[in-house]
Short mmCIF file of C-alpha atoms in Angstrom, two decimals:
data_model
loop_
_atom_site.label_atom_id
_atom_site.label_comp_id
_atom_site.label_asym_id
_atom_site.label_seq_id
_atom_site.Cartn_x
_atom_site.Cartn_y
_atom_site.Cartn_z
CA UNK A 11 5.03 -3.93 16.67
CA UNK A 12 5.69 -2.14 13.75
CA UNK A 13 8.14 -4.30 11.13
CA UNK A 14 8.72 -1.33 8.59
CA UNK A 15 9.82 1.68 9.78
CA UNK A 16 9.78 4.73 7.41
CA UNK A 17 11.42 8.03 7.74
CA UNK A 18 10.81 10.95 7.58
CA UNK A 19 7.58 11.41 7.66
CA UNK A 20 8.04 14.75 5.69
CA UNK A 21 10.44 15.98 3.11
CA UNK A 22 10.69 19.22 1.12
CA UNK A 23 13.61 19.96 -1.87
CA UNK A 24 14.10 22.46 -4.28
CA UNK A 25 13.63 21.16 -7.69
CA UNK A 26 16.87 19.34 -8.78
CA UNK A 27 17.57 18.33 -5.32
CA UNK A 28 18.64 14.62 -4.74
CA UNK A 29 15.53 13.60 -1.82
CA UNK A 30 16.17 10.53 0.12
CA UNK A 31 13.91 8.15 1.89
CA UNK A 32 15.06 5.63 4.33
CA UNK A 33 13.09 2.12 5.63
CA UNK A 34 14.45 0.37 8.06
CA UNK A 35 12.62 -3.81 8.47
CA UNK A 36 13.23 -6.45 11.63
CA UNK A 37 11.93 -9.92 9.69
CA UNK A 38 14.62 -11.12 8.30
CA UNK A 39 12.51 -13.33 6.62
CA UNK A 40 11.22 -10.18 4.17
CA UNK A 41 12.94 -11.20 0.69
CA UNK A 42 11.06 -8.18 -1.56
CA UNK A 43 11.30 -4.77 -1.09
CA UNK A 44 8.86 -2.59 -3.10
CA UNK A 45 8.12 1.46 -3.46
CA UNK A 46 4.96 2.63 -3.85
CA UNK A 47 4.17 6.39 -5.42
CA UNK A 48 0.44 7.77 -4.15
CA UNK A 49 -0.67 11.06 -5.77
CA UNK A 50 -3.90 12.75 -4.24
CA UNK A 51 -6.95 11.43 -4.28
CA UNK A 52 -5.23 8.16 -6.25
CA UNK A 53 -4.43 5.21 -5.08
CA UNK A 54 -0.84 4.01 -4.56
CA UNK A 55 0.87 2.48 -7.08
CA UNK A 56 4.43 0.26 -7.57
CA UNK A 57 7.71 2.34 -8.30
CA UNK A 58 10.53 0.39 -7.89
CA UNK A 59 11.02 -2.92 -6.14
CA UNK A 60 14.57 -4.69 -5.25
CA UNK A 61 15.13 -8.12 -4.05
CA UNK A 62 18.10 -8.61 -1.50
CA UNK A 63 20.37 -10.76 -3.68
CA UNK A 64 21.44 -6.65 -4.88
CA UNK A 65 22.24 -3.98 -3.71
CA UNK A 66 20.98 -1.45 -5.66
CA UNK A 67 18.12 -0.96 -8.31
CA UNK A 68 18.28 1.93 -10.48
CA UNK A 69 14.94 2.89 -12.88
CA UNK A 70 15.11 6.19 -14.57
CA UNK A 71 15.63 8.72 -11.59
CA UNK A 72 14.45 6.27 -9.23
CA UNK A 73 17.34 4.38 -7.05
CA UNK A 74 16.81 1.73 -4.34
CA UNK A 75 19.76 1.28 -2.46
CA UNK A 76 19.86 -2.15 -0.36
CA UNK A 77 21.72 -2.91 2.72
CA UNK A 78 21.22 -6.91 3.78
CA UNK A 79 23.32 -6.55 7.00
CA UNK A 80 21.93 -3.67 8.62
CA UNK A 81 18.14 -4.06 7.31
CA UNK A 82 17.61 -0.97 6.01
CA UNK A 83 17.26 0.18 2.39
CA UNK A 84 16.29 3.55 0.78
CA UNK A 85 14.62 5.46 -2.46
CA UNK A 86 16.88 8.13 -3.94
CA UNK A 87 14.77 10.26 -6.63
CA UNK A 88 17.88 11.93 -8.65
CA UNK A 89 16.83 15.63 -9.95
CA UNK A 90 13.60 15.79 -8.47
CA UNK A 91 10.65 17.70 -10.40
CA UNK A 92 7.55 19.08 -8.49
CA UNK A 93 5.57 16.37 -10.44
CA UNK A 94 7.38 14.27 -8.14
CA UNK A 95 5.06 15.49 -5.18
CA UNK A 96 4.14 12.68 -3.77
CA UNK A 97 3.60 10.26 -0.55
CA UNK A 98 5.91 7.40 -0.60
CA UNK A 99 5.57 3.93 0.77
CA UNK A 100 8.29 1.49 1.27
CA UNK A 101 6.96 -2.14 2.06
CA UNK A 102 7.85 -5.27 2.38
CA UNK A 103 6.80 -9.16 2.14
CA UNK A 104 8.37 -12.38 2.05
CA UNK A 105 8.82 -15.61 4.38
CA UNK A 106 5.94 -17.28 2.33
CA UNK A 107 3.18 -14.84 2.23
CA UNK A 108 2.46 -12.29 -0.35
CA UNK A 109 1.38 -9.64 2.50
CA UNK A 110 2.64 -6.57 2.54
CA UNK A 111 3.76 -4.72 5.27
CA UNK A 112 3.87 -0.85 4.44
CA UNK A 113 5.90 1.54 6.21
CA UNK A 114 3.94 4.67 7.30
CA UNK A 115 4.95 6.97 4.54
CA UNK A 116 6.95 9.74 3.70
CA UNK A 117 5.17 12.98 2.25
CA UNK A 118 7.78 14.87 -0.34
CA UNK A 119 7.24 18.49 -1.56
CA UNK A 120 9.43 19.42 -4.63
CA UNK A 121 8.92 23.08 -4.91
CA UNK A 122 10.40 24.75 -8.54
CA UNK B 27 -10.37 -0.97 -18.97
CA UNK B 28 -8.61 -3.07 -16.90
CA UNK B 29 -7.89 -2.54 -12.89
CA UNK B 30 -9.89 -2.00 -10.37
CA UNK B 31 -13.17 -0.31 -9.43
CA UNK B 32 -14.10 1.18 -6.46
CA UNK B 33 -17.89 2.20 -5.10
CA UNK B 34 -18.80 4.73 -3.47
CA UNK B 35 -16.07 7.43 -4.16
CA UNK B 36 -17.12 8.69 -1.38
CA UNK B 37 -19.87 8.02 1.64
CA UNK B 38 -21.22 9.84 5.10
CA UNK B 39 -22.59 7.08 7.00
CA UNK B 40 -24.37 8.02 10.34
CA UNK B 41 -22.72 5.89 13.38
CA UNK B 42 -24.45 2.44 13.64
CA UNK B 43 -25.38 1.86 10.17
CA UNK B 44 -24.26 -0.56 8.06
CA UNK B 45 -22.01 -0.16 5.28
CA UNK B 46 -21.26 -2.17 2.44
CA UNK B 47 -18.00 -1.14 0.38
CA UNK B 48 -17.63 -2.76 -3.06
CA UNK B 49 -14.55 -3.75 -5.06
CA UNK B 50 -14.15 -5.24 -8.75
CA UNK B 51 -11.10 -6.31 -10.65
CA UNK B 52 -11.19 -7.45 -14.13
CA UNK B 53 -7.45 -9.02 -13.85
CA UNK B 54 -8.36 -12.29 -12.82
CA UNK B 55 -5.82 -11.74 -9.91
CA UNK B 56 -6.41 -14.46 -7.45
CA UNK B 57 -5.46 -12.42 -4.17
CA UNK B 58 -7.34 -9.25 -3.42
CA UNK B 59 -6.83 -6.90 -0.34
CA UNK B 60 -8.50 -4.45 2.12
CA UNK B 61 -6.41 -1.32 3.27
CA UNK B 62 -7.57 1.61 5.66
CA UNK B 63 -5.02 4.45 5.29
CA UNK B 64 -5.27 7.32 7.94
CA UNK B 65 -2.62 10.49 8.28
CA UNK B 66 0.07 9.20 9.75
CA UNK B 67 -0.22 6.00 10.56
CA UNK B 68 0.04 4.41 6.42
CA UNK B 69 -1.81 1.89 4.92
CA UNK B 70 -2.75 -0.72 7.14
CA UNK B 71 -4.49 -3.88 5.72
CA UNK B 72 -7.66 -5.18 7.29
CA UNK B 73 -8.54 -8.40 5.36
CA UNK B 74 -7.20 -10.55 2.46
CA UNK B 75 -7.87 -13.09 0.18
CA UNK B 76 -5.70 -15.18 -1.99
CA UNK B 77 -8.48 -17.29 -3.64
CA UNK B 78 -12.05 -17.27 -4.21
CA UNK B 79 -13.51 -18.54 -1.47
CA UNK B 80 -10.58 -18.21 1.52
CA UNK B 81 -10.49 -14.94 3.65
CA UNK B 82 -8.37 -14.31 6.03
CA UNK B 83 -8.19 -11.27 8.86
CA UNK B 84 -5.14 -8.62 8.55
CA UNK B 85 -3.50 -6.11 11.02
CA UNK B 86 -6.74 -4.58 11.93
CA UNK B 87 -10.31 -6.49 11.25
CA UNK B 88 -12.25 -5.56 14.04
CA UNK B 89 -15.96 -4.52 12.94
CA UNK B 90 -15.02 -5.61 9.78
CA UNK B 91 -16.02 -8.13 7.95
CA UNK B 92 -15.48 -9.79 3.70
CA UNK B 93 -16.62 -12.45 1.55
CA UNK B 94 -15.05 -13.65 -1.50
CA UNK B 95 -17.73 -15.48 -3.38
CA UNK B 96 -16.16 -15.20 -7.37
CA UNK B 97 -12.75 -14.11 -7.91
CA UNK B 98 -13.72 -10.82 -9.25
CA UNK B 99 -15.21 -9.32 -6.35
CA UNK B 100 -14.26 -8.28 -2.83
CA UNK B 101 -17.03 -6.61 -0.58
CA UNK B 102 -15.88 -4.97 2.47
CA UNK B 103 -18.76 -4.56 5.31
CA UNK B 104 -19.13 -2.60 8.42
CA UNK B 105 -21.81 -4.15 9.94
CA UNK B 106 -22.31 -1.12 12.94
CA UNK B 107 -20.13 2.02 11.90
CA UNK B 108 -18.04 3.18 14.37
CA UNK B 109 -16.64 7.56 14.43
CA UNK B 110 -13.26 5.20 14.35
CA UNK B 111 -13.93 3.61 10.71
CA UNK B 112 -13.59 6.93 9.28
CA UNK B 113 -10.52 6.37 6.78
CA UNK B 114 -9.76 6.02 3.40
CA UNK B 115 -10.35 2.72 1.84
CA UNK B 116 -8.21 0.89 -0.22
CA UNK B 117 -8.65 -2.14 -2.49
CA UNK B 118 -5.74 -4.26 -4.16
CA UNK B 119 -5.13 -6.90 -5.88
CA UNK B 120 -2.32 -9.42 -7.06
CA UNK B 121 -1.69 -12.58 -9.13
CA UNK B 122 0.08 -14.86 -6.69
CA UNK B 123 3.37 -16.58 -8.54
CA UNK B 124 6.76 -15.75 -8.60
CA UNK B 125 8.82 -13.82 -6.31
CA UNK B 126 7.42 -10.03 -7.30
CA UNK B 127 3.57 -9.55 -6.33
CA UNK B 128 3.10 -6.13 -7.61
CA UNK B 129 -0.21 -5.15 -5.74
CA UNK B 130 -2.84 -2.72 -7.77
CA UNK B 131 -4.65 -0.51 -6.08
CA UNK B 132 -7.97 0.95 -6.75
CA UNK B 133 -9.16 4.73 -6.72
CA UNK B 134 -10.13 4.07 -2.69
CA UNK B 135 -13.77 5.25 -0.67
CA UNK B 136 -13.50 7.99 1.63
CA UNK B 137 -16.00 7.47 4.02
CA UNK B 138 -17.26 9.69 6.98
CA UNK B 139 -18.79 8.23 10.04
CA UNK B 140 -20.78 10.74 12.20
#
């Protein structure tokens, strides 16, 4: 059964394009919501994370927007650059372990 | 430098062999992870550790197997290789207090099983 669900699974914007990602979760234990960025060949790596007492997390370009009641929350890059090609992860953890549960990812082409 | 070191980069293994996968940190995290990332289907974690010593079995462990004899280090063995292992590997690690466990991840092993 699969807790996080990511979509979509694939997203191409022109550059300057607002590119949203949405993550849907069932535990409502889950009390931290992170973003990881993975580039090529790298491994992933932490974004932006929100915690449900908000409802939104902003970090340069990078939103999270939170919604407690219907379990979902999303990543909103604001004027996206190709360097911004990426595969994005939404997770989550909480009810007293430090696990992560990742969604599936979504793959995002900005093209100039 | 700090983080985390993966070894091999890379590896074709021939189906049955065994298969050692090795993983440093230098953070003095106490928790460390095993991931397996495959197209479509995300990172999916296959054993953990939150102190020296402890190990515990993820989403997917079969064939699979880690020790966690210092807190630096995190082997991950395949003791027959399967076609089905082949994957990306991922290593992480975390310092277990407060609320927000950012995991780091290492560089990964792509490994080929014939």
């Amino acid at each position: 059964q699969q807790q996080v669900k990511q979509s979509p699974q694939s997203l191409i914007v022109q550059k300057g394009g607002i590119p949203i990602i949405n993550c849907a979760y069932e535990n409502t234990a889950f009390d931290y919501f992170p973003w990881y960025q993975q580039f090529p060949g790298k491994g992933p790596a932490l974004l932006i994370a929100i915690r449900p007492d908000v409802s939104e997390k902003k970090e340069g370009r990078f939103t999270i927007s939170f919604n407690k009641s219907a379990k979902q929350f999303s990543l909103h890059i604001m004027d996206s650059q190709p360097g911004d090609s990426a595969t994005y992860f939404c997770a989550a953890s909480g009810a007293g372990s430090y696990q992560l549960t990742f969604g599936k990812g979504t793959k995002l082409s900005v093209i100039p | 430098i700090a983080g985390i070191t993966q070894a091999p980069t890379s590896q074709i293994l021939a189906a049955g062999r065994r298969m050692t996968l090795r993983c440093t940190q230098d953070m003095r995290h106490n928790a460390m992870y095993w991931y397996r990332q495959d197209l479509g289907l995300g990172l999916r974690l296959i054993h953990y550790s939150n102190t020296a010593g402890t190990t515990g079995k993820g989403e997917v462990p079969d064939g699979y197997s880690v020790s966690r004899a210092n807190t630096d280090d995190f082997p991950l063995t395949l003791a027959s290789a399967v076609p089905s292992q082949t994957s990306v590997y991922f290593c992480a690690s975390t310092r277990l207090a407060g609320s927000y466990n950012e995991q780091f991840f290492g560089p990964g092993t792509r490994l080929t099983v014939l």
